[in-house]
Short mmCIF file of C-alpha atoms in Angstrom, two decimals:
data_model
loop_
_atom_site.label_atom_id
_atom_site.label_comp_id
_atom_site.label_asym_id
_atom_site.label_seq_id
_atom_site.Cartn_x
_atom_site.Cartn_y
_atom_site.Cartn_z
CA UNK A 1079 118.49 49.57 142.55
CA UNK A 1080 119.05 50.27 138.78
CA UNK A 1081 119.21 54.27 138.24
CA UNK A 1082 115.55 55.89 138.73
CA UNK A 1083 112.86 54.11 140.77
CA UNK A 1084 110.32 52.69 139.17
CA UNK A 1085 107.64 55.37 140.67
CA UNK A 1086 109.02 58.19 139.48
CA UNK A 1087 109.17 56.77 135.64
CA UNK A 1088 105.52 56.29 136.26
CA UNK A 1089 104.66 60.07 137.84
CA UNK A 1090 106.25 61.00 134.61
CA UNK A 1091 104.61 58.77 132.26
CA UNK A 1092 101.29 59.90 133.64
CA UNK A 1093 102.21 63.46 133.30
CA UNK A 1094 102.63 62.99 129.63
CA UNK A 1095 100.33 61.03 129.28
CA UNK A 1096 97.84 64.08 130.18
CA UNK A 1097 100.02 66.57 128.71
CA UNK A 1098 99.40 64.17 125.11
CA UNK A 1099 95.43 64.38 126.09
CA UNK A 1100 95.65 68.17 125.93
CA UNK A 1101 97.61 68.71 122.76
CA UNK A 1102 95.42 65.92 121.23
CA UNK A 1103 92.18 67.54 122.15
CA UNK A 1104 93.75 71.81 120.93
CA UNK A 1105 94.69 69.68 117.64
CA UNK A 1106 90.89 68.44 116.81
CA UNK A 1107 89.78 71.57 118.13
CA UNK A 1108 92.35 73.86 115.40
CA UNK A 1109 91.23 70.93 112.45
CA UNK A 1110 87.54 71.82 113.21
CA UNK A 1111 88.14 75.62 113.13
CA UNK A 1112 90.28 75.05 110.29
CA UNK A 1113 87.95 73.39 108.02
CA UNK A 1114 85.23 76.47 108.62
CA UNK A 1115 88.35 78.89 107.79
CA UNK A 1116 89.10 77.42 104.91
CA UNK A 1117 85.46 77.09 103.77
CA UNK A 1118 85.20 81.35 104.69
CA UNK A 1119 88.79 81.74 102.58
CA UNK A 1120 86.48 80.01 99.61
CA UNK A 1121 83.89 82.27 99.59
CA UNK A 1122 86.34 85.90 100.52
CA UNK A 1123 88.83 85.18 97.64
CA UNK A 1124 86.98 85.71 95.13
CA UNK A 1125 85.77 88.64 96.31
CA UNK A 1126 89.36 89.76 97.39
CA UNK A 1127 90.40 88.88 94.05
CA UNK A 1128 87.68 90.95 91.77
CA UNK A 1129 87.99 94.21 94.19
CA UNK A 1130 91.81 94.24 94.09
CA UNK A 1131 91.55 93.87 89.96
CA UNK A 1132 89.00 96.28 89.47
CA UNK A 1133 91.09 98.73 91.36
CA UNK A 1134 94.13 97.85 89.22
CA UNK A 1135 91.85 98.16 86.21
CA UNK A 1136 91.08 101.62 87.23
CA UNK A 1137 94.40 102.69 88.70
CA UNK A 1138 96.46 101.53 85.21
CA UNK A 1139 93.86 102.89 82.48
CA UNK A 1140 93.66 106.28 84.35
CA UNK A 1141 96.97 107.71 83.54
CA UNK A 1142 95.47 111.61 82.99
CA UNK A 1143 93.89 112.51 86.29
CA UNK A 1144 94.88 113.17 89.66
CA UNK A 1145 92.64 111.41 91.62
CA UNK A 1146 92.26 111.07 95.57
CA UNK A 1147 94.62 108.25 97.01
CA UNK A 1148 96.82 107.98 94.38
CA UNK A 1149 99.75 109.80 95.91
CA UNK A 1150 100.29 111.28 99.33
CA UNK A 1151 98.33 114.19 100.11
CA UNK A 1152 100.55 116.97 99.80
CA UNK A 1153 103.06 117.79 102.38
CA UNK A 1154 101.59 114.68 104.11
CA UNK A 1155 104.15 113.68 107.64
CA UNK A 1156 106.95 110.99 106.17
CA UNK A 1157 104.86 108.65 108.37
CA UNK A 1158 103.65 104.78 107.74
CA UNK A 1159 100.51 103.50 109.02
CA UNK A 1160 100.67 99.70 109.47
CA UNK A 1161 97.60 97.05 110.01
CA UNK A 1162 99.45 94.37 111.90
CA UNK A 1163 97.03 91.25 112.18
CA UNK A 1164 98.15 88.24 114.51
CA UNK A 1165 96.37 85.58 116.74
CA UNK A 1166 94.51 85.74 120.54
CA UNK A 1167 96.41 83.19 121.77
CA UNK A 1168 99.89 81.39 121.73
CA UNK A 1169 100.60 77.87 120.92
CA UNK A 1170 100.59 78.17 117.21
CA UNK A 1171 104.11 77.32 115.98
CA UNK A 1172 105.63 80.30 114.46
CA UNK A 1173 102.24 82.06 113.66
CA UNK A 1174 102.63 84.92 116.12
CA UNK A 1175 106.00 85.61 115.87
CA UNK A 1176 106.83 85.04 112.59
CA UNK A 1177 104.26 87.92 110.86
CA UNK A 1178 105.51 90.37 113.99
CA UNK A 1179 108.80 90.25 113.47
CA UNK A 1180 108.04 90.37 109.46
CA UNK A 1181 106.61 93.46 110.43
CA UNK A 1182 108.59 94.99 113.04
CA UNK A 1183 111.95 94.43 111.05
CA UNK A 1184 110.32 96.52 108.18
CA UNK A 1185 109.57 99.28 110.87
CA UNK A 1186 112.84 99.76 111.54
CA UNK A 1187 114.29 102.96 110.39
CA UNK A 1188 110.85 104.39 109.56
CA UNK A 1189 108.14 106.78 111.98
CA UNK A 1190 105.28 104.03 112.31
CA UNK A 1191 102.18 103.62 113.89
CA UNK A 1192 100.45 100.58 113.87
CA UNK A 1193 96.79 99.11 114.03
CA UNK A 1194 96.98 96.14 115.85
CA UNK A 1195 94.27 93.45 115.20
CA UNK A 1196 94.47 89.91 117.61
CA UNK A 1197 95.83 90.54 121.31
CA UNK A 1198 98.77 88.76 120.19
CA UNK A 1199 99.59 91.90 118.02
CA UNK A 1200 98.71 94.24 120.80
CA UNK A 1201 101.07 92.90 123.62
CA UNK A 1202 103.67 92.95 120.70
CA UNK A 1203 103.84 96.56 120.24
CA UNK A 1204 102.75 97.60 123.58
CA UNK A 1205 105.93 95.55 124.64
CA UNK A 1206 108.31 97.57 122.20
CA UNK A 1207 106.50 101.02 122.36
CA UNK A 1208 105.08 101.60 119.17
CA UNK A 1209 102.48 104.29 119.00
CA UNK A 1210 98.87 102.48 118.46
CA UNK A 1211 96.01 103.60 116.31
CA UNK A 1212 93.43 101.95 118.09
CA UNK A 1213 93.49 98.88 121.17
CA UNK A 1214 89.96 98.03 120.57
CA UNK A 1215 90.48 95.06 117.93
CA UNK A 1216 92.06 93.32 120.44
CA UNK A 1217 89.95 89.82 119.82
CA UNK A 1218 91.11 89.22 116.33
CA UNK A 1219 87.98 86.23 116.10
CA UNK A 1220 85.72 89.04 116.87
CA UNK A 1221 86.22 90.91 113.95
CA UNK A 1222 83.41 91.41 111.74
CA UNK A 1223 83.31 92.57 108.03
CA UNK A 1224 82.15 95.68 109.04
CA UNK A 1225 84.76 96.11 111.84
CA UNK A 1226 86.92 96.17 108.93
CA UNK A 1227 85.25 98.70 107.11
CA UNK A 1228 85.53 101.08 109.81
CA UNK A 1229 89.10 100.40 109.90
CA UNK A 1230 88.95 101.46 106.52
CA UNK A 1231 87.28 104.61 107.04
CA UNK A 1232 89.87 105.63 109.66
CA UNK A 1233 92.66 105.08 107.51
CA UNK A 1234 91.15 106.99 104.93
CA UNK A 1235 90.51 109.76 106.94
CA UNK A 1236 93.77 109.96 108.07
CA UNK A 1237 95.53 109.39 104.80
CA UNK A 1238 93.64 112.05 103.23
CA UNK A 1239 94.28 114.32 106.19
CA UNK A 1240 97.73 113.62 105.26
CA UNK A 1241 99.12 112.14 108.87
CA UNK A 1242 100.33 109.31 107.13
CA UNK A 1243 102.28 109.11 103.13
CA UNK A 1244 101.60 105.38 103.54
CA UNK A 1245 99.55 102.43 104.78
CA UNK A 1246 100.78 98.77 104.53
CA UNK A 1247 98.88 95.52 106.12
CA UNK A 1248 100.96 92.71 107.82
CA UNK A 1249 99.12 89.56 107.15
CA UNK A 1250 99.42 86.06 107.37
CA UNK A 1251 99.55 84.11 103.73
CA UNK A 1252 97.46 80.68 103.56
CA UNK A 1253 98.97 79.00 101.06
CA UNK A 1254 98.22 75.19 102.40
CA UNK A 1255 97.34 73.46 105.47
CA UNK A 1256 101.07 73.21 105.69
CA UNK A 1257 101.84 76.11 104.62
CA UNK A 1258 101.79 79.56 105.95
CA UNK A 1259 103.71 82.65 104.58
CA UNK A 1260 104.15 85.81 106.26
CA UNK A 1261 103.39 89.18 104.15
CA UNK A 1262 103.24 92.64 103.75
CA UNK A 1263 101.22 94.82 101.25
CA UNK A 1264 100.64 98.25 100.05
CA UNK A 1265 97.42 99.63 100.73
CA UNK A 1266 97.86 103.29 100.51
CA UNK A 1267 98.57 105.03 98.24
CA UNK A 1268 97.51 102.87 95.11
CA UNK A 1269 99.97 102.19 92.67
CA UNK A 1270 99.32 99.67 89.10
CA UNK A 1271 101.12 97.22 89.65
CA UNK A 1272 103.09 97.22 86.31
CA UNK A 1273 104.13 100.52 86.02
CA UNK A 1274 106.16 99.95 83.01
CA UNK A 1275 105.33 99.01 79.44
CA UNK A 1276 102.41 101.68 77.67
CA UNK A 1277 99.28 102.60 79.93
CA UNK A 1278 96.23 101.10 78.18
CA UNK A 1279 94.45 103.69 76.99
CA UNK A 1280 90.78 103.42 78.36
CA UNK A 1281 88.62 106.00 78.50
CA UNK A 1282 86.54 105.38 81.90
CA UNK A 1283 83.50 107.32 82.83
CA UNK A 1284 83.20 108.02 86.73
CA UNK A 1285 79.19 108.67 87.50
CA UNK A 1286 79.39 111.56 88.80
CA UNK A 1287 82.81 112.70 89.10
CA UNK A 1288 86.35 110.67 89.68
CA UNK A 1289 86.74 112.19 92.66
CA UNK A 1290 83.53 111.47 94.00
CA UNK A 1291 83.94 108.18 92.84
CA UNK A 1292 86.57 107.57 94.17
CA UNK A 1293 86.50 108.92 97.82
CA UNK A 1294 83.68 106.44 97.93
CA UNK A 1295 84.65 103.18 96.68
CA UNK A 1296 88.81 103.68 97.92
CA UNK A 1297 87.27 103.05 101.64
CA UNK A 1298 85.23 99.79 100.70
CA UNK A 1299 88.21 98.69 98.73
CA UNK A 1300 90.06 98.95 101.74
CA UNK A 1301 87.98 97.10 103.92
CA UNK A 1302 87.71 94.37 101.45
CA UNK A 1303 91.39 93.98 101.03
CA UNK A 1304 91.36 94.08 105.48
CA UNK A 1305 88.74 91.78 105.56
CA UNK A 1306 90.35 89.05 103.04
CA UNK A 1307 93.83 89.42 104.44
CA UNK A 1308 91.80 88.49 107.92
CA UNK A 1309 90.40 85.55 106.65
CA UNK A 1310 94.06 84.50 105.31
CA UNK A 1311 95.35 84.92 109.11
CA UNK A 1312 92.74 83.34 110.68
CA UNK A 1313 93.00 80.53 108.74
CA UNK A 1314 96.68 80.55 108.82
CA UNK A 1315 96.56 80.42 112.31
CA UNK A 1316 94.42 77.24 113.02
CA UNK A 1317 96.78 75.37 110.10
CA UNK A 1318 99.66 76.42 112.15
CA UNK A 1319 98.05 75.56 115.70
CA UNK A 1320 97.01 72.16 114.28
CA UNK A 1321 100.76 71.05 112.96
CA UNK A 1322 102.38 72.45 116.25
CA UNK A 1323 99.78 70.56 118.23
CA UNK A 1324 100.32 67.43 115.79
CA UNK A 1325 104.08 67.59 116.38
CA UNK A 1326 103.50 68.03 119.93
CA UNK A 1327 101.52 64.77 120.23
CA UNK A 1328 103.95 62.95 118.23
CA UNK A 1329 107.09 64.32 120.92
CA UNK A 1330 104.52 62.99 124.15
CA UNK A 1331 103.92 60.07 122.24
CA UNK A 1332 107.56 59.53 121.95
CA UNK A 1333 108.34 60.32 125.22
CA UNK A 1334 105.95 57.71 126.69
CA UNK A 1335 107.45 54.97 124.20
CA UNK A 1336 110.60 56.02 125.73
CA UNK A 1337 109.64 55.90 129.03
CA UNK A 1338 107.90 52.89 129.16
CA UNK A 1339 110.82 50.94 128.06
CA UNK A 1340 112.78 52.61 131.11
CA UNK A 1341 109.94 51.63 133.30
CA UNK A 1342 110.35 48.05 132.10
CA UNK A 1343 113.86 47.83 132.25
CA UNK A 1344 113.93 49.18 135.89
CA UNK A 1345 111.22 46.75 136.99
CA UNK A 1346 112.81 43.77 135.38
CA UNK A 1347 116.44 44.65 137.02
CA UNK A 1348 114.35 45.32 140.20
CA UNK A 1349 112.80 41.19 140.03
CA UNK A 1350 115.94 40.48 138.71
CA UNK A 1351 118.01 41.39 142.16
CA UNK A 1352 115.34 40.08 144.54
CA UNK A 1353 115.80 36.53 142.98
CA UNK A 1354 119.25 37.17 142.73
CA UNK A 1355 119.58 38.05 146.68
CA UNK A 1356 117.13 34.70 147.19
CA UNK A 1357 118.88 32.41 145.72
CA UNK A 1358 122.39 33.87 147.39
CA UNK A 1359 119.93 33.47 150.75
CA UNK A 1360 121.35 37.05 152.01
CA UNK B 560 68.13 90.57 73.13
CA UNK B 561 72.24 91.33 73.41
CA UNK B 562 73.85 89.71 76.71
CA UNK B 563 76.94 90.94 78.47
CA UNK B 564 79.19 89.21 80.64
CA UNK B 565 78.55 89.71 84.21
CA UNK B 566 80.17 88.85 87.64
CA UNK B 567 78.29 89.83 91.08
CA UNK B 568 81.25 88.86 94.08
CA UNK B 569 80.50 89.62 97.81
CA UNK B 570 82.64 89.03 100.86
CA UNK B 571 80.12 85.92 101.57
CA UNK B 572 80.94 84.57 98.17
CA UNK B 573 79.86 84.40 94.44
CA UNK B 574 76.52 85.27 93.87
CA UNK B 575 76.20 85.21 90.17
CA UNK B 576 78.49 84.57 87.24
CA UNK B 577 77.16 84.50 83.61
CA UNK B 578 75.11 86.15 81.06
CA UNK B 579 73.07 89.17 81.14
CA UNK B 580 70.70 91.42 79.62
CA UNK B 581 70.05 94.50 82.01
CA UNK B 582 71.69 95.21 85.43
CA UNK B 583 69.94 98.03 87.36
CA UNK B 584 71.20 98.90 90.42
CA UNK B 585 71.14 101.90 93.11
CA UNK B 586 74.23 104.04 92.60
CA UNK B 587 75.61 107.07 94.75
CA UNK B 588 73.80 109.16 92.33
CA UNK B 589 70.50 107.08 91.33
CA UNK B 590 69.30 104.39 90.11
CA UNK B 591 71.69 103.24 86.59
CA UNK B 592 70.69 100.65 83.89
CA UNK B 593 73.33 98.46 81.66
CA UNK B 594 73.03 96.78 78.59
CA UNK B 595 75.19 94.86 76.54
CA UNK B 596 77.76 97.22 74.76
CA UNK B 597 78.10 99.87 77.75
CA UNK B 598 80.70 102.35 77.94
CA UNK B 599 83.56 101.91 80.07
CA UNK B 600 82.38 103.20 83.58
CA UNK B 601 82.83 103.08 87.51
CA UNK B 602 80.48 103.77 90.13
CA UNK B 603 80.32 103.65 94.06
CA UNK B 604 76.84 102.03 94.69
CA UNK B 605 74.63 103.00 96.89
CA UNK B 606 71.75 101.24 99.05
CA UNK B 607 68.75 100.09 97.11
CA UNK B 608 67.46 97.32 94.57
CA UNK B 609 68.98 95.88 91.99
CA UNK B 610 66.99 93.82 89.21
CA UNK B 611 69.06 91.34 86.91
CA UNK B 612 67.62 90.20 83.61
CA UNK B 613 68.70 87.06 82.04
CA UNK B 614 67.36 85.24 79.12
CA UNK B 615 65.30 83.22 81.87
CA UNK B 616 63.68 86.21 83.38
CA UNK B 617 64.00 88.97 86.07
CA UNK B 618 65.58 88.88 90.06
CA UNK B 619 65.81 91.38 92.02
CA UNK B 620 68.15 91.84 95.18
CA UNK B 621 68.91 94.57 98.04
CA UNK B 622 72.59 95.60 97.14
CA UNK B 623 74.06 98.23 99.33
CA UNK B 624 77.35 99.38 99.27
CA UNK B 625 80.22 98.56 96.68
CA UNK B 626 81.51 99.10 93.54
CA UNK B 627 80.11 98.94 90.00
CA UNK B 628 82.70 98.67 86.84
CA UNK B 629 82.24 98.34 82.76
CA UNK B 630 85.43 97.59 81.61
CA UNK B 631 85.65 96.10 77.92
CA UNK B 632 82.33 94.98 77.85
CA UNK B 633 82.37 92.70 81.04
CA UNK B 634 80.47 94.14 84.21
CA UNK B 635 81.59 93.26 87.56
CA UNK B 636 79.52 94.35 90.29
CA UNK B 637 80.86 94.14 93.95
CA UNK B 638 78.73 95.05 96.36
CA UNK B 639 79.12 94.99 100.53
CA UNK B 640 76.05 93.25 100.60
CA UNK B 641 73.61 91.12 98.00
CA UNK B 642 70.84 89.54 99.21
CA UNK B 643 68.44 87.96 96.52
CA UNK B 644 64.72 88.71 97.40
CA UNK B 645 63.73 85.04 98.00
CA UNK B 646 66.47 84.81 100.28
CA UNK B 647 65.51 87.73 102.65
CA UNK B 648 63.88 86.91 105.78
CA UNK B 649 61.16 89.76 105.75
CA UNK B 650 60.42 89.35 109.56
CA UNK B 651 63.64 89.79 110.45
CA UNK B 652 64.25 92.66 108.30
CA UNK B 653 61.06 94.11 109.84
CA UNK B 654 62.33 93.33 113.61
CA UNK B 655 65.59 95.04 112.72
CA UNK B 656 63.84 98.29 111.46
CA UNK B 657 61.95 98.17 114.57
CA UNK B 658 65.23 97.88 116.79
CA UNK B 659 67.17 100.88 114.82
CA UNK B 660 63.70 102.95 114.83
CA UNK B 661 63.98 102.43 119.11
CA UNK B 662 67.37 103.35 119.00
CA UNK B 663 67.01 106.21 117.18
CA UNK B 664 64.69 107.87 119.75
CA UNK B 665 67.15 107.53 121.86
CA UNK B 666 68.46 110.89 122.43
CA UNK B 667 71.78 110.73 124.44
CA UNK B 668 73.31 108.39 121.38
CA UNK B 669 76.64 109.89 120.09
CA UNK B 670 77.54 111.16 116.50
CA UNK B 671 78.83 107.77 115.17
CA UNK B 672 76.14 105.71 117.45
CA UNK B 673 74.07 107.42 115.29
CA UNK B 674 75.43 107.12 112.14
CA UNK B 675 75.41 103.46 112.46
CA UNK B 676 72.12 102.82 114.18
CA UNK B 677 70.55 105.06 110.78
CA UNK B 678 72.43 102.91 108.64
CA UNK B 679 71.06 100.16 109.97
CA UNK B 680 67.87 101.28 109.44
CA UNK B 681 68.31 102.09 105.84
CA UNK B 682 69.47 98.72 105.57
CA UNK B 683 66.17 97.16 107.07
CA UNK B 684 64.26 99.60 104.57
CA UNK B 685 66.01 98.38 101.46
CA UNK B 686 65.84 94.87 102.62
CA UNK B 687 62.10 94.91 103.86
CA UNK B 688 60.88 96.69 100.49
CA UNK B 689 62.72 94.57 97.96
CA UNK B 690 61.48 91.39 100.12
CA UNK B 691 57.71 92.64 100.11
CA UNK B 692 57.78 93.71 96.85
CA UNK B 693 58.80 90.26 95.51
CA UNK B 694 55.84 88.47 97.75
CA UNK B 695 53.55 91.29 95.89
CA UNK B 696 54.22 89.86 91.96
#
């Protein structure tokens, strides 16, 4: 008989055959969530966009005061607060692991503590014994807009009470259905972006007071910058779940190709050798 | 009448872009009016109604939460929450002020089970009284 029987080619063929229903079916299901990701990316960016340049705005013309969240509180702990945000689940091409170990390499060397949003996330630094903030955002698709503000708040709190000199978010980048970076960003404290070249000079008036100002709208900018960096992951992810599912329907599909033409093969040298050992009348 | 440039953005999207006569909104600190030609300013808003006046006429809207900045003339207001008064669902508001007034009877809640079961009810307040008052004209 020619190599493998023809039974066990089928078993196989069958078994990827199934294993090509299931990627199929996780692909439509990521390109369904996908499209209402993308439609909620539409409608945060803006938003994302205006907060982040209004706090710009303020943090470049206001070159005389020293305002709240500007710079470390004083003899604030040489600590980094991180907002790590990754998937629930696996099977997402380099999703997970590529914004964790983004994140974990720029740990290295420096006293962390992280906020882990997604279960994904969670398992990660439970794994490597990093001190967590909180465990209850565990379900990263259950996280509302006002999950994210109390986020905020915390982080505030604990900025101000000067636990941490720093706060950076770990976020995944959609830049195209096929296209997915990893990032990290400053949060705390805020710096202008373009520190060099001549602060415009803008007189601002804060109603009532600049610090009262901003001890109140530092928090919602916060959230809002959490909130749009979650709708960048979440969309990320379901891009990247529907390309790794794609490709892995392509491989089964291949496989079967490849498989049936070994199943053919064998069956055809299996007719072949009967007739043979007819006609030889053995 | 003199217009100004202005930009209202929430986390659930635009919600207005384009000219304007008067913005009045619920600040921290009271209610605040702008017209065209304002001085530079920024504000932390607060939970109450806001009334926009175009060349076509008045709206009005619960806006709670946010941040209000005049910079160079242009005003962009970005709020946690912006609900235009035809677009509030008054019996739902109403139910909801009903559910945080039952909670907050409850006596064994803890300090932030508090804080956020009152904020919801300030939140049904605003909503039901811009809503009603808009049914009223």
């Amino acid at each position: 008989m020619a190599g493998v029987s023809t039974k066990e080619i089928k078993t196989r063929i069958r078994s990827m055959e199934s294993t090509k229903q299931i990627t199929k079916a996780m692909e439509m299901v990521a390109a369904s969530k996908l499209r209402h990701a993308q439609a909620q990316i539409a409608y945060s960016r803006p938003y994302f966009r205006m907060i982040y340049g209004v706090i710009q705005d303020i943090a470049e013309t206001n070159t005389k005061q020293h305002l709240p969240y500007l710079e470390p509180t004083k003899n604030a702990k040489h600590r980094t607060a991180y907002v790590v945000i990754a998937g629930d689940r696996g099977l997402a091409g380099g999703y997970n692991s590529n914004v964790l170990k983004l994140c974990y390499g720029e740990m290295q060397g420096r006293d962390c503590a992280v906020l882990p949003i997604g279960k994904k996330a969670l398992d990660f630094f439970t794994a490597r014994g990093v001190e967590r903030m909180s465990e209850s955002y565990a379900e990263a698709e259950d996280v509302s807009v006002s999950d994210c503000f109390t986020m905020a708040r915390m982080l505030c709190k604990a900025f101000r009470a000067g636990e941490y000199d720093e706060v950076r978010i770990g976020y995944s980048n959609f830049v195209s259905v096929l296209s997915q970076t990893p990032a990290t960003m400053k949060l705390l404290p805020l710096e202008p972006e373009s520190r060099d070249g001549d602060p415009k000079p803008a007189d601002i008036l804060y109603e009532p007071t600049s610090t009262e100002v901003f001890e109140n709208i530092i928090p919602e900018y916060i959230g809002g910058v959490i909130y749009g960096a979650l709708c960048e992951s979440r969309a990320s992810e379901q891009a990247a779940r529907r390309s790794a599912m794609d490709t892995a329907t392509q491989n089964a599909e291949e496989m079967i190709a490849d498989l049936s033409l070994k199943y053919n093969q064998a069956r055809q040298a299996a007719i072949t050798q009967e007739i043979t050992e007819i006609v030889a009348g053995t | 009448m003199k217009s100004f440039p202005l930009k209202i953005v929430t986390p659930d999207g635009p919600q207005f872009e384009g000219e304007a006569t008067e913005l009045i909104v619920r600040t921290i600190s009271g209610d605040m009016g702008i017209m065209a030609g304002h001085i530079n300013c920024v504000t932390s808003l607060g939970m109450g109604r806001a009334v926009v006046v175009t060349e076509e006429g008045k709206r009005e809207a619960a806006c709670i939460g946010g941040i209000l900045s005049v910079l160079n003339g242009e005003v962009n207001l970005v709020p946690t929450t912006f609900e235009w008064a035809d677009q509030i669902d008054l019996r739902r508001a109403e139910a909801a002020e009903q559910r945080a007034r039952k909670l907050l009877e409850d006596k064994r809640l803890s300090a932030v089970e508090l804080r956020l079961a009152d904020a919801r009810l300030k939140r049904a307040l605003v909503r039901k009284s811009v809503a009603s008052s808009m049914l009223s004209h």
